[in-house]
Amino acid sequence: MNIATLLPDLEPALKAFAASEGVMMIKSSSWVMPAVLVTHVLAITVLGGAMLLPGLRLMGVGMTSVSPASIEKSVRPWLWAALIALAVTGIFMCIVNPMKIYRAPAFLVKVIALIPALLLSLGVVRSLASRDGVMTQQTRVMTIVALVTWLLSILIFGTSYGAAPGSFHVVCAGWMIAMIFGSRFTRIALGAITAAIIVWMFVMTMLLHSPLDDYDLVMEVDRWTLRATAVIVFGFLLWEFVGKPSPDAATPKLNRMIGVFTILAWITVAAAGRWIGLGGGGL
Amino acid sequence: MLHDLLQWLQDVPGAVDGDPSTSWSQVLAGSLHLWALIEGTHVLSLMLFAGTILMVDLRMLGFAFKDVPYSTLNNKILPYTIVGFALVMITGLVLFFSNPVHYYHNVWFRAKVIFIILAAANIFWFHYRVQKSQAEWDARPNPPTSVRLAAGISLTSWMFVIIFGRLMAFVFFECENMPPGSFGYAFADCESEMRAVNEMLEEESSEELTDESTGEETEEVPADESGETPAEEAPASAPADQAAPQEE
């Protein structure tokens, strides 16, 4: 699924726009796009720090002696600066390559994933931080909307033909969170399952990828392995952060999950962005 | 000498029957998704590594977390920075391994390494000199000049590492595009690369001349089922960021 399948009538206009003089002039410049791309990746770095620290604090880890309100207030100007830079450079990249983003499934994933990421960082996290962790009705609604849209973005990411491998980054981030912050049982169990998956992939490579050289079959096996891994990892995350009592009475377990969720939402946006160029204009 | 070593690294380890296109390096470079996943992990790990360094540096500069002691921020954030650094380094080394000769002669890669060394030197200077007086400035909203200088160097170094890393995708300053004798040509040690390329071209053309002068027909290589001869199959594709600027 991509924007082309949702809005097929847009294609002629986008093609005309792509061939316009302004776009051609920007593309022919030797410095404009490098400057845009460099600014975009620097802004991603700033975003990383600005969303991680409040997210970790909500999870009840990191700077636990500092109030969530203080952390959120300190990072807020940097978060906004990063988001503005990302928006400006992102729009620029869309203008210069309209047909690519029109057909790229990863771009659709990125746009949808931006909804939960922004709702969480600018709405939910800020509200929880300023109210000492107390959740209002408005915050609850934003969280539910964020969860639904994030799940939709993950579903599209994991099922799109070309971009599905990119969802590995989100699964990997979830795995790291579970392994670093999970209980001893989670580390042992998830570690053992991971080892089994690695053996499975090795066996598949020897028995399937190399001998048969059937691209579609290989992709199908890889996709389903990744989906199974995703379900396992997120199952462990839910159990650790929602199913079990919070280790710290001052940190409600729903807030902990929101912290995890915020980090994963932004990883989804970043991973999808990376895979716009790598994932092709598939289905 | 280093060029030859890296050429060996690119062509030999894992090669089947001496065929360089089957070496581990070339297989990684031409892999279906593995190279892309490693490269994506490298970029995304910046959010963890450089993102956390940024926050600590901003504290040292007095631009953020002014009411939080430096030690609180550093002690709690440093473990995440270390994990991020490990991810970035491991993925970076693997990416280098996928095309070592190209990266070795890449102007941007060399500049990136210089700034990584500068950042590392700064870390040592801060840890062994500046940090000795930490008790005096730990809680100060505006730390002394030496602390801010270390933070400024750190931020600038890592910023340039990221900038040069991103510019590696662009082909402006490839050896083939730079005039001999220019600064870029010398900086990237293009002499050794172009010598190797010319030697390879001479070998190929002398083989063709030998075949023509002896009047021998080249042995017909049997075609595979697709109708193409194996020699006509496309070589392992170069890593994506070499061919064209990548979308973020």
PDB file of C-alpha atoms in Angstrom, chain B residues 45-239:
ATOM      1  CA  SER B  45      21.775   4.469  16.322  1.00  0.00           C
ATOM      2  CA  LEU B  46      22.815   8.104  15.954  1.00  0.00           C
ATOM      3  CA  MET B  47      19.576   9.022  17.707  1.00  0.00           C
ATOM      4  CA  LEU B  48      20.766   7.098  20.768  1.00  0.00           C
ATOM      5  CA  PHE B  49      24.475   7.877  20.612  1.00  0.00           C
ATOM      6  CA  ALA B  50      24.709  11.441  19.336  1.00  0.00           C
ATOM      7  CA  GLY B  51      21.322  12.383  20.779  1.00  0.00           C
ATOM      8  CA  THR B  52      22.446  11.603  24.327  1.00  0.00           C
ATOM      9  CA  ILE B  53      25.872  13.185  23.820  1.00  0.00           C
ATOM     10  CA  LEU B  54      24.093  16.312  22.645  1.00  0.00           C
ATOM     11  CA  MET B  55      22.069  16.565  25.859  1.00  0.00           C
ATOM     12  CA  VAL B  56      25.143  16.167  28.071  1.00  0.00           C
ATOM     13  CA  ASP B  57      27.100  18.693  25.996  1.00  0.00           C
ATOM     14  CA  LEU B  58      24.229  21.181  26.189  1.00  0.00           C
ATOM     15  CA  ARG B  59      24.358  20.862  29.985  1.00  0.00           C
ATOM     16  CA  MET B  60      28.111  21.501  29.926  1.00  0.00           C
ATOM     17  CA  LEU B  61      27.536  24.569  27.793  1.00  0.00           C
ATOM     18  CA  GLY B  62      24.849  25.796  30.168  1.00  0.00           C
ATOM     19  CA  PHE B  63      22.152  25.694  27.474  1.00  0.00           C
ATOM     20  CA  ALA B  64      19.912  23.016  29.008  1.00  0.00           C
ATOM     21  CA  PHE B  65      19.225  21.212  32.302  1.00  0.00           C
ATOM     22  CA  LYS B  66      20.734  24.137  34.194  1.00  0.00           C
ATOM     23  CA  ASP B  67      19.174  23.055  37.486  1.00  0.00           C
ATOM     24  CA  VAL B  68      20.457  19.485  37.165  1.00  0.00           C
ATOM     25  CA  PRO B  69      24.006  18.729  38.376  1.00  0.00           C
ATOM     26  CA  TYR B  70      26.289  17.585  35.572  1.00  0.00           C
ATOM     27  CA  SER B  71      27.110  14.378  37.468  1.00  0.00           C
ATOM     28  CA  THR B  72      23.430  13.396  37.667  1.00  0.00           C
ATOM     29  CA  LEU B  73      22.938  13.828  33.942  1.00  0.00           C
ATOM     30  CA  ASN B  74      26.223  12.230  32.953  1.00  0.00           C
ATOM     31  CA  ASN B  75      26.011   9.218  35.266  1.00  0.00           C
ATOM     32  CA  LYS B  76      22.471   8.369  34.212  1.00  0.00           C
ATOM     33  CA  ILE B  77      22.874   9.045  30.491  1.00  0.00           C
ATOM     34  CA  LEU B  78      26.378   7.697  29.879  1.00  0.00           C
ATOM     35  CA  PRO B  79      25.331   3.994  29.795  1.00  0.00           C
ATOM     36  CA  TYR B  80      22.927   4.751  26.934  1.00  0.00           C
ATOM     37  CA  THR B  81      25.624   6.697  25.119  1.00  0.00           C
ATOM     38  CA  ILE B  82      27.951   3.723  25.429  1.00  0.00           C
ATOM     39  CA  VAL B  83      25.333   1.330  24.031  1.00  0.00           C
ATOM     40  CA  GLY B  84      24.707   3.743  21.161  1.00  0.00           C
ATOM     41  CA  PHE B  85      28.435   4.057  20.505  1.00  0.00           C
ATOM     42  CA  ALA B  86      28.831   0.271  20.413  1.00  0.00           C
ATOM     43  CA  LEU B  87      26.014  -0.003  17.866  1.00  0.00           C
ATOM     44  CA  VAL B  88      27.401   2.783  15.702  1.00  0.00           C
ATOM     45  CA  MET B  89      30.945   1.403  15.770  1.00  0.00           C
ATOM     46  CA  ILE B  90      29.981  -2.218  15.074  1.00  0.00           C
ATOM     47  CA  THR B  91      27.662  -1.307  12.196  1.00  0.00           C
ATOM     48  CA  GLY B  92      30.198   1.216  10.907  1.00  0.00           C
ATOM     49  CA  LEU B  93      32.975  -1.376  10.795  1.00  0.00           C
ATOM     50  CA  VAL B  94      30.709  -3.858   9.012  1.00  0.00           C
ATOM     51  CA  LEU B  95      29.735  -1.196   6.471  1.00  0.00           C
ATOM     52  CA  PHE B  96      33.396  -0.362   5.925  1.00  0.00           C
ATOM     53  CA  PHE B  97      34.097  -4.050   5.366  1.00  0.00           C
ATOM     54  CA  SER B  98      31.462  -4.148   2.599  1.00  0.00           C
ATOM     55  CA  ASN B  99      33.527  -1.852   0.375  1.00  0.00           C
ATOM     56  CA  PRO B 100      36.845  -1.083   2.062  1.00  0.00           C
ATOM     57  CA  VAL B 101      38.769   0.188  -0.966  1.00  0.00           C
ATOM     58  CA  HIS B 102      36.055   2.655  -1.936  1.00  0.00           C
ATOM     59  CA  TYR B 103      35.720   4.040   1.583  1.00  0.00           C
ATOM     60  CA  TYR B 104      39.499   4.180   2.092  1.00  0.00           C
ATOM     61  CA  HIS B 105      39.805   6.489  -0.925  1.00  0.00           C
ATOM     62  CA  ASN B 106      36.701   8.504  -0.093  1.00  0.00           C
ATOM     63  CA  VAL B 107      37.425  12.133   0.857  1.00  0.00           C
ATOM     64  CA  TRP B 108      34.420  12.360   3.160  1.00  0.00           C
ATOM     65  CA  PHE B 109      35.265   9.116   4.934  1.00  0.00           C
ATOM     66  CA  ARG B 110      38.791  10.317   5.631  1.00  0.00           C
ATOM     67  CA  ALA B 111      37.481  13.629   6.954  1.00  0.00           C
ATOM     68  CA  LYS B 112      35.004  11.690   9.120  1.00  0.00           C
ATOM     69  CA  VAL B 113      37.806   9.608  10.635  1.00  0.00           C
ATOM     70  CA  ILE B 114      39.826  12.751  11.403  1.00  0.00           C
ATOM     71  CA  PHE B 115      36.921  14.206  13.370  1.00  0.00           C
ATOM     72  CA  ILE B 116      36.298  10.897  15.168  1.00  0.00           C
ATOM     73  CA  ILE B 117      39.931  11.019  16.312  1.00  0.00           C
ATOM     74  CA  LEU B 118      39.474  14.649  17.369  1.00  0.00           C
ATOM     75  CA  ALA B 119      36.347  13.736  19.350  1.00  0.00           C
ATOM     76  CA  ALA B 120      38.191  10.852  21.036  1.00  0.00           C
ATOM     77  CA  ALA B 121      41.140  13.114  21.940  1.00  0.00           C
ATOM     78  CA  ASN B 122      38.683  15.610  23.405  1.00  0.00           C
ATOM     79  CA  ILE B 123      37.095  12.877  25.536  1.00  0.00           C
ATOM     80  CA  PHE B 124      40.490  11.960  26.946  1.00  0.00           C
ATOM     81  CA  TRP B 125      41.394  15.601  27.617  1.00  0.00           C
ATOM     82  CA  PHE B 126      38.078  16.213  29.361  1.00  0.00           C
ATOM     83  CA  HIS B 127      38.256  13.026  31.444  1.00  0.00           C
ATOM     84  CA  TYR B 128      41.900  13.306  32.530  1.00  0.00           C
ATOM     85  CA  ARG B 129      42.204  17.091  32.862  1.00  0.00           C
ATOM     86  CA  VAL B 130      38.994  19.072  32.986  1.00  0.00           C
ATOM     87  CA  GLN B 131      36.914  16.596  34.983  1.00  0.00           C
ATOM     88  CA  LYS B 132      39.403  16.639  37.865  1.00  0.00           C
ATOM     89  CA  SER B 133      37.793  19.826  39.121  1.00  0.00           C
ATOM     90  CA  GLN B 134      34.238  18.557  38.683  1.00  0.00           C
ATOM     91  CA  ALA B 135      33.276  19.068  42.343  1.00  0.00           C
ATOM     92  CA  GLU B 136      33.757  22.826  41.866  1.00  0.00           C
ATOM     93  CA  TRP B 137      31.481  23.226  38.852  1.00  0.00           C
ATOM     94  CA  ASP B 138      29.162  20.202  39.016  1.00  0.00           C
ATOM     95  CA  ALA B 139      26.088  22.094  40.176  1.00  0.00           C
ATOM     96  CA  ARG B 140      26.878  25.428  38.520  1.00  0.00           C
ATOM     97  CA  PRO B 141      24.317  26.438  35.881  1.00  0.00           C
ATOM     98  CA  ASN B 142      27.164  27.961  33.842  1.00  0.00           C
ATOM     99  CA  PRO B 143      30.287  25.784  34.039  1.00  0.00           C
ATOM    100  CA  PRO B 144      33.788  27.264  33.588  1.00  0.00           C
ATOM    101  CA  THR B 145      35.370  27.951  30.207  1.00  0.00           C
ATOM    102  CA  SER B 146      37.377  24.720  30.015  1.00  0.00           C
ATOM    103  CA  VAL B 147      34.192  22.660  30.445  1.00  0.00           C
ATOM    104  CA  ARG B 148      32.354  24.661  27.834  1.00  0.00           C
ATOM    105  CA  LEU B 149      35.310  24.400  25.483  1.00  0.00           C
ATOM    106  CA  ALA B 150      35.321  20.610  25.827  1.00  0.00           C
ATOM    107  CA  ALA B 151      31.576  20.534  25.169  1.00  0.00           C
ATOM    108  CA  GLY B 152      31.950  22.807  22.163  1.00  0.00           C
ATOM    109  CA  ILE B 153      34.679  20.649  20.662  1.00  0.00           C
ATOM    110  CA  SER B 154      32.617  17.530  21.321  1.00  0.00           C
ATOM    111  CA  LEU B 155      29.498  18.940  19.678  1.00  0.00           C
ATOM    112  CA  THR B 156      31.419  20.303  16.694  1.00  0.00           C
ATOM    113  CA  SER B 157      33.391  17.084  16.171  1.00  0.00           C
ATOM    114  CA  TRP B 158      30.401  14.782  16.256  1.00  0.00           C
ATOM    115  CA  MET B 159      28.422  17.177  14.092  1.00  0.00           C
ATOM    116  CA  PHE B 160      31.105  17.024  11.410  1.00  0.00           C
ATOM    117  CA  VAL B 161      31.344  13.236  11.748  1.00  0.00           C
ATOM    118  CA  ILE B 162      27.624  13.056  10.959  1.00  0.00           C
ATOM    119  CA  ILE B 163      27.854  15.627   8.151  1.00  0.00           C
ATOM    120  CA  PHE B 164      30.756  13.875   6.441  1.00  0.00           C
ATOM    121  CA  GLY B 165      29.074  10.518   6.918  1.00  0.00           C
ATOM    122  CA  ARG B 166      26.021  11.803   5.095  1.00  0.00           C
ATOM    123  CA  LEU B 167      28.087  13.325   2.316  1.00  0.00           C
ATOM    124  CA  MET B 168      29.722   9.958   1.604  1.00  0.00           C
ATOM    125  CA  ALA B 169      26.732   9.168  -0.595  1.00  0.00           C
ATOM    126  CA  PHE B 170      27.721  11.890  -3.053  1.00  0.00           C
ATOM    127  CA  VAL B 171      30.177  11.296  -5.879  1.00  0.00           C
ATOM    128  CA  PHE B 172      31.558  14.814  -6.322  1.00  0.00           C
ATOM    129  CA  PHE B 173      34.988  13.977  -4.996  1.00  0.00           C
ATOM    130  CA  GLU B 174      35.479  10.460  -6.239  1.00  0.00           C
ATOM    131  CA  CYS B 175      39.007   9.857  -7.491  1.00  0.00           C
ATOM    132  CA  GLU B 176      37.801   9.573 -11.096  1.00  0.00           C
ATOM    133  CA  ASN B 177      36.245  13.056 -10.841  1.00  0.00           C
ATOM    134  CA  MET B 178      39.208  14.896  -9.296  1.00  0.00           C
ATOM    135  CA  PRO B 179      42.173  16.295 -11.247  1.00  0.00           C
ATOM    136  CA  PRO B 180      45.550  14.777 -10.347  1.00  0.00           C
ATOM    137  CA  GLY B 181      47.587  17.147  -8.211  1.00  0.00           C
ATOM    138  CA  SER B 182      44.559  18.705  -6.521  1.00  0.00           C
ATOM    139  CA  PHE B 183      44.272  18.734  -2.729  1.00  0.00           C
ATOM    140  CA  GLY B 184      41.359  16.274  -2.774  1.00  0.00           C
ATOM    141  CA  TYR B 185      43.271  13.889  -5.037  1.00  0.00           C
ATOM    142  CA  ALA B 186      46.209  13.840  -2.614  1.00  0.00           C
ATOM    143  CA  PHE B 187      44.035  13.754   0.517  1.00  0.00           C
ATOM    144  CA  ALA B 188      42.174  10.669  -0.726  1.00  0.00           C
ATOM    145  CA  ASP B 189      45.399   8.959  -1.863  1.00  0.00           C
ATOM    146  CA  CYS B 190      43.879   8.652  -5.315  1.00  0.00           C
ATOM    147  CA  GLU B 191      47.345   7.923  -6.713  1.00  0.00           C
ATOM    148  CA  SER B 192      47.249   4.350  -5.402  1.00  0.00           C
ATOM    149  CA  GLU B 193      43.643   3.801  -6.402  1.00  0.00           C
ATOM    150  CA  MET B 194      44.094   5.059  -9.952  1.00  0.00           C
ATOM    151  CA  ARG B 195      47.317   3.050 -10.263  1.00  0.00           C
ATOM    152  CA  ALA B 196      45.425  -0.093  -9.290  1.00  0.00           C
ATOM    153  CA  VAL B 197      42.583   0.746 -11.670  1.00  0.00           C
ATOM    154  CA  ASN B 198      45.003   1.422 -14.546  1.00  0.00           C
ATOM    155  CA  GLU B 199      46.874  -1.818 -13.859  1.00  0.00           C
ATOM    156  CA  MET B 200      43.606  -3.712 -13.978  1.00  0.00           C
ATOM    157  CA  LEU B 201      42.614  -2.054 -17.256  1.00  0.00           C
ATOM    158  CA  GLU B 202      46.033  -2.778 -18.765  1.00  0.00           C
ATOM    159  CA  GLU B 203      45.751  -6.434 -17.756  1.00  0.00           C
ATOM    160  CA  GLU B 204      42.349  -6.689 -19.370  1.00  0.00           C
ATOM    161  CA  SER B 205      43.434  -4.979 -22.597  1.00  0.00           C
ATOM    162  CA  SER B 206      46.622  -7.062 -22.867  1.00  0.00           C
ATOM    163  CA  GLU B 207      44.517 -10.227 -22.477  1.00  0.00           C
ATOM    164  CA  GLU B 208      42.289  -9.053 -25.339  1.00  0.00           C
ATOM    165  CA  LEU B 209      45.332  -8.239 -27.512  1.00  0.00           C
ATOM    166  CA  THR B 210      46.828 -11.661 -26.810  1.00  0.00           C
ATOM    167  CA  ASP B 211      43.599 -13.323 -27.837  1.00  0.00           C
ATOM    168  CA  GLU B 212      43.390 -11.276 -31.056  1.00  0.00           C
ATOM    169  CA  SER B 213      47.037 -11.741 -32.067  1.00  0.00           C
ATOM    170  CA  THR B 214      47.011 -15.533 -31.603  1.00  0.00           C
ATOM    171  CA  GLY B 215      43.727 -15.709 -33.474  1.00  0.00           C
ATOM    172  CA  GLU B 216      42.313 -17.913 -30.761  1.00  0.00           C
ATOM    173  CA  GLU B 217      38.656 -17.902 -30.166  1.00  0.00           C
ATOM    174  CA  THR B 218      37.709 -17.242 -26.643  1.00  0.00           C
ATOM    175  CA  GLU B 219      36.117 -20.271 -25.084  1.00  0.00           C
ATOM    176  CA  GLU B 220      32.356 -20.151 -25.316  1.00  0.00           C
ATOM    177  CA  VAL B 221      30.964 -20.003 -21.810  1.00  0.00           C
ATOM    178  CA  PRO B 222      27.751 -22.019 -21.642  1.00  0.00           C
ATOM    179  CA  ALA B 223      24.666 -19.878 -21.149  1.00  0.00           C
ATOM    180  CA  ASP B 224      22.400 -20.502 -18.181  1.00  0.00           C
ATOM    181  CA  GLU B 225      18.700 -21.112 -18.597  1.00  0.00           C
ATOM    182  CA  SER B 226      17.944 -17.401 -18.872  1.00  0.00           C
ATOM    183  CA  GLY B 227      19.898 -17.179 -22.106  1.00  0.00           C
ATOM    184  CA  GLU B 228      22.561 -14.959 -20.589  1.00  0.00           C
ATOM    185  CA  THR B 229      26.119 -16.088 -20.178  1.00  0.00           C
ATOM    186  CA  PRO B 230      27.275 -15.982 -16.568  1.00  0.00           C
ATOM    187  CA  ALA B 231      29.883 -13.374 -17.484  1.00  0.00           C
ATOM    188  CA  GLU B 232      27.088 -11.052 -18.565  1.00  0.00           C
ATOM    189  CA  GLU B 233      25.318 -11.146 -15.206  1.00  0.00           C
ATOM    190  CA  ALA B 234      25.417  -7.849 -13.397  1.00  0.00           C
ATOM    191  CA  PRO B 235      28.159  -7.581 -10.804  1.00  0.00           C
ATOM    192  CA  ALA B 236      27.177  -7.378  -7.162  1.00  0.00           C
ATOM    193  CA  SER B 237      25.483  -4.042  -6.763  1.00  0.00           C
ATOM    194  CA  ALA B 238      27.361  -1.352  -4.915  1.00  0.00           C
ATOM    195  CA  PRO B 239      25.983  -0.286  -1.554  1.00  0.00           C
TER     196      PRO B 239
END
